[in-house]
Tab-separated table of C-alpha atoms and ligand atoms in Angstrom:
chain	number	residue	atom	x	y	z
U	1	MET	CA	106.091	110.506	111.825
U	2	THR	CA	103.041	110.784	109.934
U	3	ARG	CA	99.716	111.486	111.409
U	4	LEU	CA	96.460	112.477	109.557
U	5	ILE	CA	92.943	112.869	109.283
U	6	PHE	CA	91.300	112.644	106.280
U	7	LEU	CA	88.235	114.657	106.012
U	8	GLY	CA	85.797	114.779	103.242
U	9	PRO	CA	81.624	113.782	102.144
U	10	PRO	CA	81.345	110.029	100.943
U	11	GLY	CA	82.878	109.398	97.774
U	12	ALA	CA	85.603	112.124	98.019
U	13	GLY	CA	88.286	109.455	97.836
U	14	LYS	CA	89.402	109.622	101.083
U	15	GLY	CA	89.759	105.613	101.203
U	16	THR	CA	91.781	105.317	98.281
U	17	GLN	CA	94.312	108.447	98.922
U	18	ALA	CA	94.231	107.428	102.323
U	19	GLN	CA	94.898	103.553	101.861
U	20	GLU	CA	98.007	104.477	98.975
U	21	LEU	CA	99.598	106.711	101.314
U	22	ALA	CA	99.535	104.632	104.259
U	23	LYS	CA	101.231	102.132	102.258
U	24	SER	CA	104.062	104.210	100.921
U	25	ARG	CA	104.572	105.528	104.434
U	26	ALA	CA	104.327	102.080	106.096
U	27	ILE	CA	101.696	103.249	108.670
U	28	PRO	CA	98.456	102.069	109.798
U	29	HIS	CA	95.283	103.189	107.512
U	30	ILE	CA	92.473	103.322	109.952
U	31	SER	CA	88.832	103.446	108.572
U	32	THR	CA	86.008	103.517	110.938
U	33	GLY	CA	84.132	102.313	108.070
U	34	ASP	CA	86.112	99.440	107.396
U	35	ILE	CA	86.457	98.265	110.967
U	36	LEU	CA	82.439	98.475	110.952
U	37	ARG	CA	82.092	96.445	107.966
U	38	VAL	CA	84.305	93.652	109.114
U	39	ALA	CA	82.371	93.624	112.382
U	40	VAL	CA	79.237	93.504	110.637
U	41	SER	CA	80.277	90.589	108.553
U	42	GLN	CA	81.662	88.724	111.604
U	43	LYS	CA	78.123	89.500	113.115
U	44	THR	CA	80.104	90.756	116.554
U	45	ASP	CA	78.221	92.642	118.924
U	46	LEU	CA	79.369	95.950	117.465
U	47	GLY	CA	78.471	94.531	114.065
U	48	LEU	CA	74.919	93.592	115.360
U	49	GLN	CA	74.459	97.164	116.610
U	50	ALA	CA	76.011	99.154	114.162
U	51	GLY	CA	74.568	97.635	110.658
U	52	ALA	CA	71.246	99.244	110.669
U	53	TYR	CA	72.529	102.505	111.085
U	54	MET	CA	75.240	101.710	108.383
U	55	ASP	CA	72.145	100.625	105.986
U	56	ALA	CA	70.464	103.597	106.389
U	57	GLY	CA	73.372	106.114	105.899
U	58	ASP	CA	73.020	107.333	109.548
U	59	LEU	CA	75.980	107.901	111.887
U	60	VAL	CA	76.536	104.941	114.263
U	61	PRO	CA	76.119	106.226	117.707
U	62	ASP	CA	79.435	107.604	119.578
U	63	SER	CA	78.756	105.061	122.174
U	64	LEU	CA	79.960	102.442	119.642
U	65	ILE	CA	82.351	104.396	117.952
U	66	LEU	CA	84.455	105.964	120.458
U	67	GLU	CA	85.652	102.911	122.465
U	68	MET	CA	86.567	101.328	119.012
U	69	VAL	CA	88.648	104.240	118.116
U	70	ARG	CA	90.324	104.376	121.662
U	71	ASP	CA	91.152	100.357	121.268
U	72	ARG	CA	92.533	100.933	117.739
U	73	LEU	CA	95.041	103.621	118.671
U	74	ALA	CA	96.086	101.819	121.637
U	75	GLN	CA	97.483	99.087	118.999
U	76	PRO	CA	101.172	99.073	118.825
U	77	ASP	CA	101.361	99.937	115.131
U	78	THR	CA	100.044	103.299	115.701
U	79	ALA	CA	103.619	103.922	117.000
U	80	SER	CA	104.831	104.830	113.797
U	81	GLY	CA	101.871	107.151	112.676
U	82	TRP	CA	98.403	106.845	111.664
U	83	LEU	CA	95.865	107.811	109.119
U	84	LEU	CA	92.303	107.984	110.401
U	85	ASP	CA	90.062	107.981	107.329
U	86	GLY	CA	86.060	108.529	108.392
U	87	PHE	CA	86.614	109.617	112.011
U	88	PRO	CA	85.937	112.261	113.244
U	89	ARG	CA	82.522	112.882	111.810
U	90	THR	CA	80.951	115.033	114.295
U	91	VAL	CA	82.419	118.119	116.596
U	92	THR	CA	81.767	115.576	119.598
U	93	GLN	CA	84.314	112.823	117.925
U	94	ALA	CA	86.752	115.439	117.236
U	95	THR	CA	86.680	116.831	120.886
U	96	PHE	CA	86.857	113.447	122.043
U	97	LEU	CA	89.923	112.356	119.755
U	98	ASP	CA	91.595	115.877	121.066
U	99	GLN	CA	91.088	114.717	124.553
U	100	LEU	CA	92.505	111.044	123.371
U	101	LEU	CA	95.353	112.317	122.015
U	102	GLN	CA	96.243	114.462	124.544
U	103	ASP	CA	96.267	111.193	127.137
U	104	ILE	CA	98.211	109.321	124.924
U	105	ASN	CA	100.856	112.243	124.461
U	106	GLN	CA	100.179	112.187	120.436
U	107	SER	CA	98.971	115.259	117.978
U	108	CYS	CA	97.396	115.204	114.896
U	109	ASP	CA	99.491	117.154	111.878
U	110	SER	CA	97.232	117.895	109.253
U	111	VAL	CA	93.796	117.520	108.430
U	112	ILE	CA	93.179	116.882	104.805
U	113	ASN	CA	89.853	118.114	103.216
U	114	LEU	CA	89.052	116.386	100.088
U	115	ASP	CA	86.611	118.998	98.199
U	116	VAL	CA	84.126	117.464	95.730
U	117	PRO	CA	81.123	119.098	94.664
U	118	ASP	CA	77.915	116.989	95.215
U	119	GLU	CA	76.790	116.219	91.379
U	120	LEU	CA	80.267	114.348	91.059
U	121	LEU	CA	79.977	112.299	94.632
U	122	VAL	CA	76.524	111.292	93.830
U	123	GLN	CA	77.768	109.752	90.479
U	124	ARG	CA	81.237	108.177	91.949
U	125	LEU	CA	78.546	106.742	94.615
U	126	LEU	CA	76.569	105.067	92.125
U	127	GLU	CA	79.312	103.339	90.295
U	128	ARG	CA	80.901	102.370	93.343
U	129	GLY	CA	77.747	100.171	94.169
U	130	ARG	CA	78.762	99.033	98.001
U	131	GLN	CA	75.772	97.994	99.779
U	132	ASP	CA	75.083	101.473	101.417
U	133	ASP	CA	75.367	102.968	97.736
U	134	ASN	CA	71.930	103.153	96.484
U	135	GLU	CA	70.453	106.691	95.573
U	136	GLU	CA	68.314	107.251	98.584
U	137	VAL	CA	71.048	106.366	101.397
U	138	ILE	CA	73.387	108.151	99.327
U	139	LEU	CA	71.519	111.221	99.659
U	140	ASN	CA	71.087	110.671	103.260
U	141	ARG	CA	74.487	110.191	103.594
U	142	LEU	CA	75.446	113.226	102.113
U	143	GLY	CA	72.806	115.542	104.240
U	144	VAL	CA	74.499	113.531	107.512
U	145	TYR	CA	77.837	114.817	105.969
U	146	ARG	CA	76.729	118.467	105.316
U	147	ARG	CA	74.915	118.764	108.962
U	148	GLN	CA	77.218	116.593	111.024
U	149	THR	CA	80.640	116.402	109.500
U	150	ALA	CA	81.101	119.675	107.657
U	151	PRO	CA	81.349	121.711	110.952
U	152	LEU	CA	84.789	120.104	111.313
U	153	ILE	CA	86.148	122.056	108.300
U	154	ASP	CA	85.775	125.355	110.478
U	155	PHE	CA	87.021	123.334	113.511
U	156	TYR	CA	90.194	122.475	112.017
U	157	GLN	CA	90.548	126.022	110.001
U	158	ASP	CA	90.632	127.434	113.275
U	159	ARG	CA	93.756	125.248	114.855
U	160	GLU	CA	95.533	126.040	111.294
U	161	ILE	CA	95.997	122.411	110.439
U	162	LEU	CA	93.245	122.049	107.613
U	163	ILE	CA	94.884	121.192	104.298
U	164	THR	CA	92.056	121.731	101.345
U	165	ILE	CA	92.766	119.686	98.357
U	166	ASP	CA	90.478	119.256	95.188
U	167	GLY	CA	89.258	115.674	95.083
U	168	SER	CA	87.697	116.098	91.761
U	169	GLN	CA	90.783	115.897	89.799
U	170	PRO	CA	92.166	112.439	88.563
U	171	ILE	CA	93.589	110.357	91.658
U	172	GLU	CA	97.169	110.480	90.527
U	173	GLU	CA	97.072	114.432	90.854
U	174	VAL	CA	95.207	114.317	93.863
U	175	ALA	CA	97.707	111.969	95.174
U	176	ALA	CA	100.518	114.060	93.727
U	177	GLU	CA	98.994	117.043	95.746
U	178	LEU	CA	98.802	115.587	98.956
U	179	ALA	CA	102.422	114.537	98.699
U	180	SER	CA	103.506	117.800	98.064
U	181	ALA	CA	101.281	119.416	100.887
U	182	ILE	CA	102.658	117.274	103.573
U	183	GLN	CA	106.297	116.385	102.705
I	1	LIG	P1	82.414	104.800	105.375
I	1	LIG	O1	83.232	103.782	104.928
I	1	LIG	O2	83.710	105.890	106.219
I	1	LIG	O3	81.698	105.789	104.424
I	1	LIG	O4	81.396	104.518	106.450
I	1	LIG	C1	80.571	103.948	106.436
I	1	LIG	C2	79.300	103.673	107.107
I	1	LIG	O5	80.019	103.372	108.489
I	1	LIG	C3	78.693	105.457	107.568
I	1	LIG	O6	77.762	105.670	106.794
I	1	LIG	C4	78.217	105.398	109.389
I	1	LIG	O7	77.293	104.359	109.346
I	1	LIG	C5	79.403	104.139	109.675
I	1	LIG	N1	80.575	105.047	110.158
I	1	LIG	C6	81.690	105.033	110.013
I	1	LIG	N2	82.668	106.199	110.631
I	1	LIG	C7	81.834	106.553	111.473
I	1	LIG	C8	81.971	107.426	112.415
I	1	LIG	N3	83.117	107.997	112.645
I	1	LIG	N4	81.426	107.697	113.312
I	1	LIG	C9	79.580	107.543	113.277
I	1	LIG	N5	79.517	106.297	111.919
I	1	LIG	C10	80.573	106.003	111.179
């Protein structure tokens, strides 16, 4: 059973690593960003409400995110494990997740913190060229990460479940380090 949270700034490689690991372990890769992008493209209520925040690089309000995650973790495919990518992103979300996992009798094994210096993040994000990857929005997302999400490093360090990996290495080396860190 594998249940992991992927933490790290935008451009750290969370999505790439989580996707590969999820495939090799046959467990769902749950990316809140991916779920939101589908909602935006399908113009659902959630998508219509979330789109403007995403375009600006701001966090989508918890009132929209928390129910979305509760619903996703209630799907039957999560019985075999899960990888959370891009959630939690604030201490409030992490506290909500704690309570949710307690309610459904699950726990998270480890939190993978992919550490990458800012210069490399900006370079990678500019190369990626997603809709929310222009320079102004990138800088806002990095600021939002430092202010709102980076405090989770201490939050999970205190619980002794944090594993930090140097995400500036080539993809294969990050993947190998990750595989040996989680067994
Ligand atoms: P990502 O694909 O994880 O980079 O997320 C893209 C965008 O979706 C972010 O910039 C936020 O606007 C929004 N988003 C994704 N996950 C969350 C979350 N857990 N809380 C709030 N907003 C989120």
